[in-house]
Structures are given as C-alpha cells and as structure tokens.
Amino acid sequence: MYDMATRQHAVALHESGLTISEVSRATGVSRFSVREWTIRITPSPLMTAECPVRSGTLSTDRPRADYAYLLGLYLGDGCISEGRGGVHALRIACGNAWPGLIDECARAVTAVLPTNGVSRVSAPGCTSVVSTSKHWPCLFPQHGPGPKHLRRISLTAWQQQIVAEHPWELLRGLIHSDGCRITNWATRTVAGQSKRYEYPRYFFTNTSADIVRIFTGTLDTLGVEWKVAARSNGAVNVSVARRASVALMDEHIGPKY
Ligand SMILES: [Zn+2]
C-alpha cells in the first residue's frame, strides 16, 4: 500500500506533463498503479496548497538561505514548465558526476516546499530533480516562455532582499549549476629546484547577460575580484583567480562533490 503523499506526488508529476512511464520510473511505482491514481485521485490537492510567497512562509531564516541556493540553481540549470490545471514542474538538471549536488538540490527543494514530493528523473549523464507545485511561478517569477538568455531576467525586490541576506548561498547555487573550481598547475625553478605551484580558480559560464550580471554583482558586494575570461557563442565565461578571492570562495563554496 502506498500512502496518500506518494499517490498525490505521482499524480502531480503526471499533471506536470510526465508520461505514465516516466512517472513510474521516477517514483518506482508500477505503471498500473500510477494510471489508476491519475483516474481516482484527481484533482491533486496541490491546487489548494498555501502559497509560500503570499503566505510569508519564506520569512523564517533557514528556508530563505535554501531559497537563495535554489535560486542560483534555477538561474543556472533550471526550468519551469506548465502542466495541466495550473500545476508547474520545476526541473533542475544535475550532472551525474556530482551525486552530492543532486542530494543537495533535492534537499533545498524540500526545504522551500516541504509539503511537495521531489523526484529524480534520469537521462544519459544527468539527473533532473523534479518537483511539482502551482507555486513555482510565484517562487521564481523569472519563469517565462523560451530560453532564459532570450528574455530579460531581473530579480524582484523580495528576491533581492533574500540575496542580500544570503549572497553566498546564491553564489553556491550558481557555481554548482553553471560553474566549477579547477586547479591549474605550473612548475617553476627556484634556487635550482623545480617546484610545483597550484593555481585554483573558479569559473562561471552563462549565455544570459542578465544572469552573468547577477553573478558578478553579487561577487562585487562580497569583495570577490573577477574578470571576463572568454566570450564564445554568446556565452560569457567569468573567472575568479586572485588568491584572496579564491580563498573567500573556498571558504563558502569549494569544489563540486
Ligand atoms: Zn503561489
């Protein structure tokens, strides 16, 4: 027997646009059961769940930090699609190379919307963390048709307030989705001895000039120095390479895991 939360979650995934087979794979529930539930327990109770933006449940501290992190992930690798009956699916694409980040993404989604289930949908090389709710467009008003780099992305006043309170969480989300930390090394001869020097750096790449501005503007408020390392095919690659700035980034972000 499956509990009601599992049933509701499966139905909500189906309403968000996943096929019966995809819901079955994501939840581990048989296709037969999923099909039964979509007939018997619609409409989904998500339709009446309280709005976290209007009801002010984002006003306690921890969900605000989680929200800032999730906002970074959404701006980097997230999308919101509309399904039936006003239910929207938030999908964050996570690379399978970093299983810890998949867990952290799912944890942040749960913290922001605790009453809604979270699924992992596998595709070659990546796992999408998927959550359905009527309120994702309220939580991420940047939602809109088409890719993010073809539309204007600006944060609302309440989002800017959260980012001002938790700037490192936003940056962590952005680096975890569209960034990385890499270590270059070089050898130098000092007093006749060959020594190896390591140069860790952070990179962030995005095709939306607005999202790049949100990233670099937040770095500026924290005193992290950055520069544009490259531009190609409309993508801007920002690097943080100065030693003191990398040390700050390491203290709050670190390598992906
Ligand atoms: Zn809402």
Short mmCIF file of N, CA and C in Angstrom, two decimals, residues 6-158:
data_model
loop_
_atom_site.label_atom_id
_atom_site.label_comp_id
_atom_site.label_asym_id
_atom_site.label_seq_id
_atom_site.Cartn_x
_atom_site.Cartn_y
_atom_site.Cartn_z
N THR A 6 2.49 9.76 -1.46
CA THR A 6 3.12 9.14 -2.63
C THR A 6 2.16 9.18 -3.82
N ARG A 7 0.89 8.88 -3.55
CA ARG A 7 -0.10 8.89 -4.63
C ARG A 7 -0.26 10.29 -5.22
N GLN A 8 -0.35 11.26 -4.31
CA GLN A 8 -0.55 12.65 -4.78
C GLN A 8 0.65 13.13 -5.58
N HIS A 9 1.84 12.72 -5.10
CA HIS A 9 3.05 13.14 -5.78
C HIS A 9 3.09 12.57 -7.20
N ALA A 10 2.74 11.29 -7.34
CA ALA A 10 2.75 10.65 -8.66
C ALA A 10 1.75 11.34 -9.59
N VAL A 11 0.57 11.64 -9.06
CA VAL A 11 -0.45 12.31 -9.88
C VAL A 11 0.03 13.70 -10.30
N ALA A 12 0.66 14.40 -9.35
CA ALA A 12 1.14 15.75 -9.67
C ALA A 12 2.20 15.72 -10.76
N LEU A 13 3.08 14.70 -10.70
CA LEU A 13 4.11 14.58 -11.74
C LEU A 13 3.46 14.37 -13.10
N HIS A 14 2.42 13.53 -13.10
CA HIS A 14 1.72 13.27 -14.35
C HIS A 14 1.06 14.55 -14.85
N GLU A 15 0.45 15.29 -13.94
CA GLU A 15 -0.20 16.55 -14.33
C GLU A 15 0.81 17.56 -14.86
N SER A 16 2.05 17.46 -14.39
CA SER A 16 3.07 18.41 -14.84
C SER A 16 3.56 18.10 -16.23
N GLY A 17 3.14 16.98 -16.80
CA GLY A 17 3.50 16.68 -18.19
C GLY A 17 4.30 15.41 -18.37
N LEU A 18 4.70 14.73 -17.27
CA LEU A 18 5.42 13.47 -17.42
C LEU A 18 4.43 12.38 -17.87
N THR A 19 4.91 11.45 -18.70
CA THR A 19 4.06 10.35 -19.11
C THR A 19 3.93 9.36 -17.95
N ILE A 20 2.96 8.43 -18.06
CA ILE A 20 2.78 7.40 -17.03
C ILE A 20 4.09 6.63 -16.82
N SER A 21 4.78 6.30 -17.92
CA SER A 21 6.04 5.55 -17.81
C SER A 21 7.11 6.36 -17.10
N GLU A 22 7.18 7.65 -17.43
CA GLU A 22 8.20 8.48 -16.78
C GLU A 22 7.91 8.61 -15.28
N VAL A 23 6.64 8.76 -14.93
CA VAL A 23 6.29 8.85 -13.51
C VAL A 23 6.66 7.55 -12.82
N SER A 24 6.39 6.43 -13.47
CA SER A 24 6.70 5.13 -12.90
C SER A 24 8.20 4.99 -12.65
N ARG A 25 9.00 5.39 -13.64
CA ARG A 25 10.46 5.30 -13.47
C ARG A 25 10.95 6.23 -12.36
N ALA A 26 10.36 7.42 -12.28
CA ALA A 26 10.83 8.40 -11.30
C ALA A 26 10.46 8.02 -9.88
N THR A 27 9.33 7.33 -9.72
CA THR A 27 8.84 7.05 -8.36
C THR A 27 9.03 5.60 -7.94
N GLY A 28 9.30 4.72 -8.89
CA GLY A 28 9.41 3.31 -8.56
C GLY A 28 8.06 2.62 -8.38
N VAL A 29 6.99 3.34 -8.71
CA VAL A 29 5.65 2.76 -8.59
C VAL A 29 5.27 2.16 -9.94
N SER A 30 4.53 1.06 -9.95
CA SER A 30 4.20 0.41 -11.22
C SER A 30 3.34 1.33 -12.09
N ARG A 31 3.46 1.13 -13.39
CA ARG A 31 2.67 1.95 -14.32
C ARG A 31 1.18 1.75 -14.08
N PHE A 32 0.83 0.50 -13.73
CA PHE A 32 -0.59 0.21 -13.48
C PHE A 32 -1.12 1.08 -12.34
N SER A 33 -0.37 1.15 -11.23
CA SER A 33 -0.83 1.94 -10.08
C SER A 33 -0.90 3.42 -10.43
N VAL A 34 0.13 3.90 -11.13
CA VAL A 34 0.15 5.33 -11.48
C VAL A 34 -1.09 5.66 -12.30
N ARG A 35 -1.42 4.78 -13.27
CA ARG A 35 -2.57 5.05 -14.13
C ARG A 35 -3.87 5.06 -13.32
N GLU A 36 -3.97 4.09 -12.39
CA GLU A 36 -5.15 4.04 -11.51
C GLU A 36 -5.32 5.36 -10.74
N TRP A 37 -4.21 5.81 -10.15
CA TRP A 37 -4.28 7.01 -9.31
C TRP A 37 -4.66 8.24 -10.12
N THR A 38 -4.17 8.31 -11.35
CA THR A 38 -4.49 9.50 -12.15
C THR A 38 -5.99 9.54 -12.45
N ILE A 39 -6.65 8.38 -12.40
CA ILE A 39 -8.09 8.35 -12.64
C ILE A 39 -8.85 8.66 -11.36
N ARG A 40 -8.37 8.13 -10.22
CA ARG A 40 -9.14 8.20 -8.99
C ARG A 40 -8.90 9.41 -8.12
N ILE A 41 -7.65 9.91 -8.02
CA ILE A 41 -7.44 10.97 -7.03
C ILE A 41 -7.12 12.35 -7.63
N THR A 42 -7.61 12.59 -8.83
CA THR A 42 -7.52 13.97 -9.33
C THR A 42 -8.79 14.70 -8.89
N PRO A 43 -8.83 16.02 -8.74
CA PRO A 43 -7.66 16.88 -8.92
C PRO A 43 -6.71 16.79 -7.73
N SER A 44 -5.47 17.10 -8.01
CA SER A 44 -4.44 16.99 -6.99
C SER A 44 -4.65 18.06 -5.91
N PRO A 45 -4.41 17.71 -4.64
CA PRO A 45 -4.56 18.68 -3.56
C PRO A 45 -3.53 19.79 -3.61
N LEU A 46 -2.52 19.64 -4.50
CA LEU A 46 -1.54 20.73 -4.64
C LEU A 46 -2.21 22.02 -5.07
N MET A 47 -3.35 21.85 -5.71
CA MET A 47 -4.06 23.02 -6.21
C MET A 47 -4.44 23.98 -5.09
N THR A 48 -4.62 23.45 -3.88
CA THR A 48 -5.07 24.31 -2.80
C THR A 48 -3.96 24.57 -1.77
N ALA A 49 -2.75 24.03 -2.03
CA ALA A 49 -1.66 24.25 -1.07
C ALA A 49 -1.40 25.76 -0.94
N GLU A 50 -0.99 26.11 0.25
CA GLU A 50 -0.77 27.52 0.56
C GLU A 50 0.40 28.08 -0.25
N CYS A 51 0.27 29.33 -0.69
CA CYS A 51 1.34 29.96 -1.46
C CYS A 51 2.44 30.43 -0.51
N PRO A 52 3.68 29.92 -0.67
CA PRO A 52 4.75 30.31 0.25
C PRO A 52 5.15 31.78 0.12
N VAL A 53 4.90 32.36 -1.04
CA VAL A 53 5.27 33.77 -1.22
C VAL A 53 4.22 34.67 -0.58
N ARG A 54 2.94 34.41 -0.91
CA ARG A 54 1.90 35.28 -0.36
C ARG A 54 1.64 35.04 1.13
N SER A 55 1.81 33.77 1.58
CA SER A 55 1.53 33.47 2.99
C SER A 55 2.71 33.82 3.89
N GLY A 56 3.86 34.15 3.28
CA GLY A 56 5.01 34.57 4.08
C GLY A 56 5.76 33.44 4.75
N THR A 57 5.59 32.18 4.29
CA THR A 57 6.34 31.09 4.92
C THR A 57 7.82 31.09 4.53
N LEU A 58 8.19 31.99 3.61
CA LEU A 58 9.62 32.14 3.30
C LEU A 58 10.30 33.11 4.26
N SER A 59 9.55 33.55 5.28
CA SER A 59 10.10 34.62 6.11
C SER A 59 10.99 34.13 7.26
N THR A 60 10.99 32.82 7.54
CA THR A 60 11.93 32.34 8.57
C THR A 60 13.29 32.13 7.92
N ASP A 61 14.33 32.14 8.75
CA ASP A 61 15.68 32.26 8.17
C ASP A 61 16.10 31.09 7.29
N ARG A 62 15.95 29.85 7.77
CA ARG A 62 16.54 28.74 7.03
C ARG A 62 15.97 28.57 5.62
N PRO A 63 14.65 28.60 5.45
CA PRO A 63 14.15 28.50 4.09
C PRO A 63 14.65 29.62 3.18
N ARG A 64 14.96 30.77 3.75
CA ARG A 64 15.47 31.87 2.91
C ARG A 64 16.86 31.54 2.38
N ALA A 65 17.71 30.93 3.24
CA ALA A 65 19.03 30.51 2.76
C ALA A 65 18.88 29.42 1.70
N ASP A 66 18.00 28.46 1.97
CA ASP A 66 17.76 27.39 0.99
C ASP A 66 17.19 27.97 -0.30
N TYR A 67 16.32 28.97 -0.15
CA TYR A 67 15.75 29.60 -1.34
C TYR A 67 16.84 30.27 -2.17
N ALA A 68 17.75 30.98 -1.51
CA ALA A 68 18.82 31.67 -2.25
C ALA A 68 19.66 30.66 -3.03
N TYR A 69 19.94 29.51 -2.40
CA TYR A 69 20.71 28.45 -3.08
C TYR A 69 19.92 27.91 -4.28
N LEU A 70 18.64 27.64 -4.05
CA LEU A 70 17.81 27.11 -5.12
C LEU A 70 17.65 28.12 -6.27
N LEU A 71 17.60 29.40 -5.92
CA LEU A 71 17.53 30.44 -6.96
C LEU A 71 18.76 30.38 -7.85
N GLY A 72 19.94 30.18 -7.23
CA GLY A 72 21.17 30.03 -8.02
C GLY A 72 21.09 28.84 -8.95
N LEU A 73 20.59 27.71 -8.43
CA LEU A 73 20.46 26.50 -9.27
C LEU A 73 19.47 26.74 -10.39
N TYR A 74 18.36 27.38 -10.06
CA TYR A 74 17.33 27.64 -11.08
C TYR A 74 17.89 28.55 -12.19
N LEU A 75 18.56 29.62 -11.80
CA LEU A 75 19.10 30.55 -12.81
C LEU A 75 20.14 29.84 -13.67
N GLY A 76 20.90 28.90 -13.07
CA GLY A 76 21.90 28.18 -13.83
C GLY A 76 21.30 27.11 -14.73
N ASP A 77 20.66 26.12 -14.13
CA ASP A 77 20.25 24.94 -14.89
C ASP A 77 18.79 24.55 -14.70
N GLY A 78 17.95 25.48 -14.32
CA GLY A 78 16.57 25.12 -14.03
C GLY A 78 15.59 25.59 -15.09
N CYS A 79 14.45 24.93 -15.13
CA CYS A 79 13.37 25.42 -15.96
C CYS A 79 12.04 25.07 -15.30
N ILE A 80 11.04 25.85 -15.63
CA ILE A 80 9.70 25.62 -15.09
C ILE A 80 8.77 25.43 -16.28
N SER A 81 8.00 24.33 -16.25
CA SER A 81 7.05 24.12 -17.35
C SER A 81 5.65 23.96 -16.78
N GLU A 82 4.70 24.44 -17.56
CA GLU A 82 3.32 24.41 -17.09
C GLU A 82 2.65 23.12 -17.53
N GLY A 83 1.99 22.48 -16.59
CA GLY A 83 1.23 21.28 -16.90
C GLY A 83 -0.25 21.58 -16.85
N ARG A 84 -1.02 20.56 -16.52
CA ARG A 84 -2.47 20.77 -16.50
C ARG A 84 -2.93 21.43 -15.21
N GLY A 85 -3.99 22.19 -15.28
CA GLY A 85 -4.63 22.72 -14.09
C GLY A 85 -3.77 23.67 -13.28
N GLY A 86 -2.85 24.37 -13.94
CA GLY A 86 -2.04 25.36 -13.22
C GLY A 86 -0.89 24.76 -12.44
N VAL A 87 -0.71 23.43 -12.52
CA VAL A 87 0.43 22.81 -11.84
C VAL A 87 1.68 23.01 -12.70
N HIS A 88 2.74 23.47 -12.06
CA HIS A 88 4.01 23.68 -12.77
C HIS A 88 5.06 22.72 -12.24
N ALA A 89 5.95 22.29 -13.12
CA ALA A 89 7.06 21.43 -12.71
C ALA A 89 8.35 22.24 -12.74
N LEU A 90 9.07 22.22 -11.64
CA LEU A 90 10.42 22.77 -11.61
C LEU A 90 11.38 21.63 -11.88
N ARG A 91 12.25 21.81 -12.86
CA ARG A 91 13.26 20.79 -13.18
C ARG A 91 14.63 21.43 -13.07
N ILE A 92 15.48 20.82 -12.26
CA ILE A 92 16.87 21.27 -12.17
C ILE A 92 17.74 20.13 -12.70
N ALA A 93 18.48 20.40 -13.76
CA ALA A 93 19.35 19.38 -14.34
C ALA A 93 20.66 19.33 -13.57
N CYS A 94 21.00 18.13 -13.07
CA CYS A 94 22.24 17.96 -12.29
C CYS A 94 23.10 16.92 -12.98
N GLY A 95 24.39 17.19 -13.11
CA GLY A 95 25.30 16.22 -13.72
C GLY A 95 25.50 15.03 -12.79
N ASN A 96 25.52 13.82 -13.37
CA ASN A 96 25.71 12.62 -12.54
C ASN A 96 27.10 12.53 -11.94
N ALA A 97 28.02 13.36 -12.44
CA ALA A 97 29.39 13.33 -11.91
C ALA A 97 29.46 13.82 -10.47
N TRP A 98 28.44 14.53 -10.01
CA TRP A 98 28.46 15.10 -8.67
C TRP A 98 27.21 14.68 -7.88
N PRO A 99 27.20 13.43 -7.38
CA PRO A 99 26.00 12.94 -6.68
C PRO A 99 25.63 13.76 -5.45
N GLY A 100 26.64 14.34 -4.78
CA GLY A 100 26.35 15.15 -3.60
C GLY A 100 25.50 16.36 -3.94
N LEU A 101 25.71 16.91 -5.15
CA LEU A 101 24.95 18.09 -5.56
C LEU A 101 23.50 17.73 -5.87
N ILE A 102 23.28 16.51 -6.36
CA ILE A 102 21.90 16.07 -6.63
C ILE A 102 21.15 16.01 -5.30
N ASP A 103 21.80 15.44 -4.28
CA ASP A 103 21.17 15.37 -2.95
C ASP A 103 20.91 16.76 -2.40
N GLU A 104 21.88 17.64 -2.58
CA GLU A 104 21.72 18.98 -2.01
C GLU A 104 20.60 19.76 -2.71
N CYS A 105 20.50 19.54 -4.01
CA CYS A 105 19.41 20.17 -4.77
C CYS A 105 18.06 19.68 -4.25
N ALA A 106 17.93 18.36 -4.09
CA ALA A 106 16.65 17.79 -3.61
C ALA A 106 16.33 18.30 -2.21
N ARG A 107 17.37 18.42 -1.39
CA ARG A 107 17.17 18.91 -0.02
C ARG A 107 16.66 20.37 -0.04
N ALA A 108 17.23 21.18 -0.91
CA ALA A 108 16.82 22.59 -0.97
C ALA A 108 15.38 22.72 -1.47
N VAL A 109 15.02 21.88 -2.45
CA VAL A 109 13.64 21.91 -2.97
C VAL A 109 12.66 21.57 -1.84
N THR A 110 13.01 20.53 -1.06
CA THR A 110 12.14 20.11 0.05
C THR A 110 12.05 21.19 1.12
N ALA A 111 13.16 21.87 1.37
CA ALA A 111 13.14 22.93 2.40
C ALA A 111 12.22 24.07 1.97
N VAL A 112 12.22 24.39 0.68
CA VAL A 112 11.42 25.53 0.20
C VAL A 112 9.94 25.16 0.10
N LEU A 113 9.65 23.93 -0.36
CA LEU A 113 8.26 23.48 -0.45
C LEU A 113 8.12 22.13 0.25
N PRO A 114 8.04 22.13 1.58
CA PRO A 114 8.09 20.87 2.35
C PRO A 114 6.92 19.91 2.10
N THR A 115 5.80 20.41 1.65
CA THR A 115 4.65 19.51 1.50
C THR A 115 4.65 18.81 0.15
N ASN A 116 5.55 19.18 -0.75
CA ASN A 116 5.54 18.60 -2.09
C ASN A 116 6.66 17.58 -2.24
N GLY A 117 6.41 16.50 -2.94
CA GLY A 117 7.43 15.48 -3.15
C GLY A 117 8.49 15.94 -4.13
N VAL A 118 9.61 15.24 -4.11
CA VAL A 118 10.71 15.52 -5.04
C VAL A 118 11.05 14.21 -5.75
N SER A 119 11.23 14.27 -7.07
CA SER A 119 11.61 13.08 -7.81
C SER A 119 12.93 13.29 -8.53
N ARG A 120 13.57 12.18 -8.85
CA ARG A 120 14.79 12.24 -9.66
C ARG A 120 14.49 11.51 -10.96
N VAL A 121 14.61 12.22 -12.05
CA VAL A 121 14.33 11.63 -13.36
C VAL A 121 15.65 11.51 -14.11
N SER A 122 15.99 10.26 -14.49
CA SER A 122 17.30 10.02 -15.11
C SER A 122 17.28 10.21 -16.61
N ALA A 123 18.35 10.80 -17.11
CA ALA A 123 18.61 10.88 -18.54
C ALA A 123 20.10 10.58 -18.69
N PRO A 124 20.58 10.30 -19.91
CA PRO A 124 22.01 9.96 -20.04
C PRO A 124 22.91 11.07 -19.48
N GLY A 125 23.72 10.74 -18.51
CA GLY A 125 24.70 11.68 -17.96
C GLY A 125 24.16 12.68 -16.97
N CYS A 126 22.83 12.75 -16.86
CA CYS A 126 22.32 13.73 -15.91
C CYS A 126 21.05 13.25 -15.24
N THR A 127 20.76 13.85 -14.11
CA THR A 127 19.55 13.54 -13.35
C THR A 127 18.81 14.84 -13.12
N SER A 128 17.54 14.86 -13.48
CA SER A 128 16.75 16.05 -13.20
C SER A 128 16.03 15.87 -11.87
N VAL A 129 16.18 16.85 -11.01
CA VAL A 129 15.40 16.88 -9.78
C VAL A 129 14.11 17.62 -10.13
N VAL A 130 12.97 16.95 -9.92
CA VAL A 130 11.69 17.48 -10.38
C VAL A 130 10.74 17.63 -9.20
N SER A 131 10.09 18.77 -9.13
CA SER A 131 9.08 18.98 -8.10
C SER A 131 7.92 19.73 -8.73
N THR A 132 6.71 19.33 -8.36
CA THR A 132 5.55 19.97 -8.96
C THR A 132 4.78 20.77 -7.92
N SER A 133 4.33 21.94 -8.34
CA SER A 133 3.52 22.79 -7.48
C SER A 133 2.90 23.87 -8.34
N LYS A 134 1.78 24.36 -7.84
CA LYS A 134 1.16 25.50 -8.50
C LYS A 134 1.99 26.78 -8.26
N HIS A 135 2.88 26.71 -7.26
CA HIS A 135 3.52 27.95 -6.79
C HIS A 135 4.94 28.19 -7.29
N TRP A 136 5.47 27.29 -8.14
CA TRP A 136 6.82 27.57 -8.65
C TRP A 136 6.90 28.90 -9.39
N PRO A 137 5.87 29.27 -10.19
CA PRO A 137 5.98 30.59 -10.85
C PRO A 137 5.96 31.75 -9.85
N CYS A 138 5.32 31.56 -8.68
CA CYS A 138 5.36 32.62 -7.65
C CYS A 138 6.76 32.70 -7.06
N LEU A 139 7.37 31.52 -6.84
CA LEU A 139 8.70 31.47 -6.22
C LEU A 139 9.79 31.93 -7.18
N PHE A 140 9.59 31.68 -8.48
CA PHE A 140 10.57 32.11 -9.48
C PHE A 140 9.84 32.88 -10.58
N PRO A 141 9.55 34.17 -10.31
CA PRO A 141 8.80 34.96 -11.30
C PRO A 141 9.57 35.17 -12.60
N GLN A 142 10.83 34.74 -12.65
CA GLN A 142 11.61 34.83 -13.90
C GLN A 142 11.13 33.82 -14.92
N HIS A 143 10.24 32.92 -14.46
CA HIS A 143 9.64 31.92 -15.34
C HIS A 143 9.01 32.59 -16.56
N GLY A 144 9.20 32.02 -17.74
CA GLY A 144 8.59 32.59 -18.94
C GLY A 144 8.88 31.69 -20.11
N PRO A 145 8.24 31.95 -21.24
CA PRO A 145 8.47 31.09 -22.41
C PRO A 145 9.86 31.29 -23.00
N GLY A 146 10.40 30.24 -23.56
CA GLY A 146 11.69 30.33 -24.24
C GLY A 146 12.86 30.26 -23.29
N PRO A 147 14.07 30.14 -23.87
CA PRO A 147 15.26 30.04 -23.03
C PRO A 147 15.55 31.36 -22.28
N LYS A 148 16.23 31.21 -21.12
CA LYS A 148 16.45 32.37 -20.25
C LYS A 148 17.29 33.45 -20.92
N HIS A 149 18.23 33.06 -21.79
CA HIS A 149 19.11 34.10 -22.35
C HIS A 149 18.40 34.94 -23.40
N LEU A 150 17.17 34.53 -23.80
CA LEU A 150 16.44 35.34 -24.79
C LEU A 150 15.39 36.21 -24.13
N ARG A 151 15.32 36.21 -22.81
CA ARG A 151 14.39 37.12 -22.16
C ARG A 151 15.08 37.83 -21.02
N ARG A 152 14.44 38.90 -20.59
CA ARG A 152 15.05 39.70 -19.54
C ARG A 152 14.90 38.97 -18.21
N ILE A 153 16.00 38.85 -17.47
CA ILE A 153 15.96 38.21 -16.15
C ILE A 153 16.35 39.27 -15.12
N SER A 154 15.38 39.67 -14.29
CA SER A 154 15.75 40.57 -13.20
C SER A 154 15.06 40.08 -11.93
N LEU A 155 15.72 40.28 -10.80
CA LEU A 155 15.18 39.78 -9.53
C LEU A 155 14.16 40.78 -9.00
N THR A 156 13.09 40.25 -8.39
CA THR A 156 12.11 41.13 -7.76
C THR A 156 12.70 41.68 -6.46
N ALA A 157 12.02 42.68 -5.88
CA ALA A 157 12.52 43.30 -4.64
C ALA A 157 12.67 42.27 -3.52
N TRP A 158 11.69 41.36 -3.38
CA TRP A 158 11.80 40.40 -2.27
C TRP A 158 12.91 39.39 -2.52
#
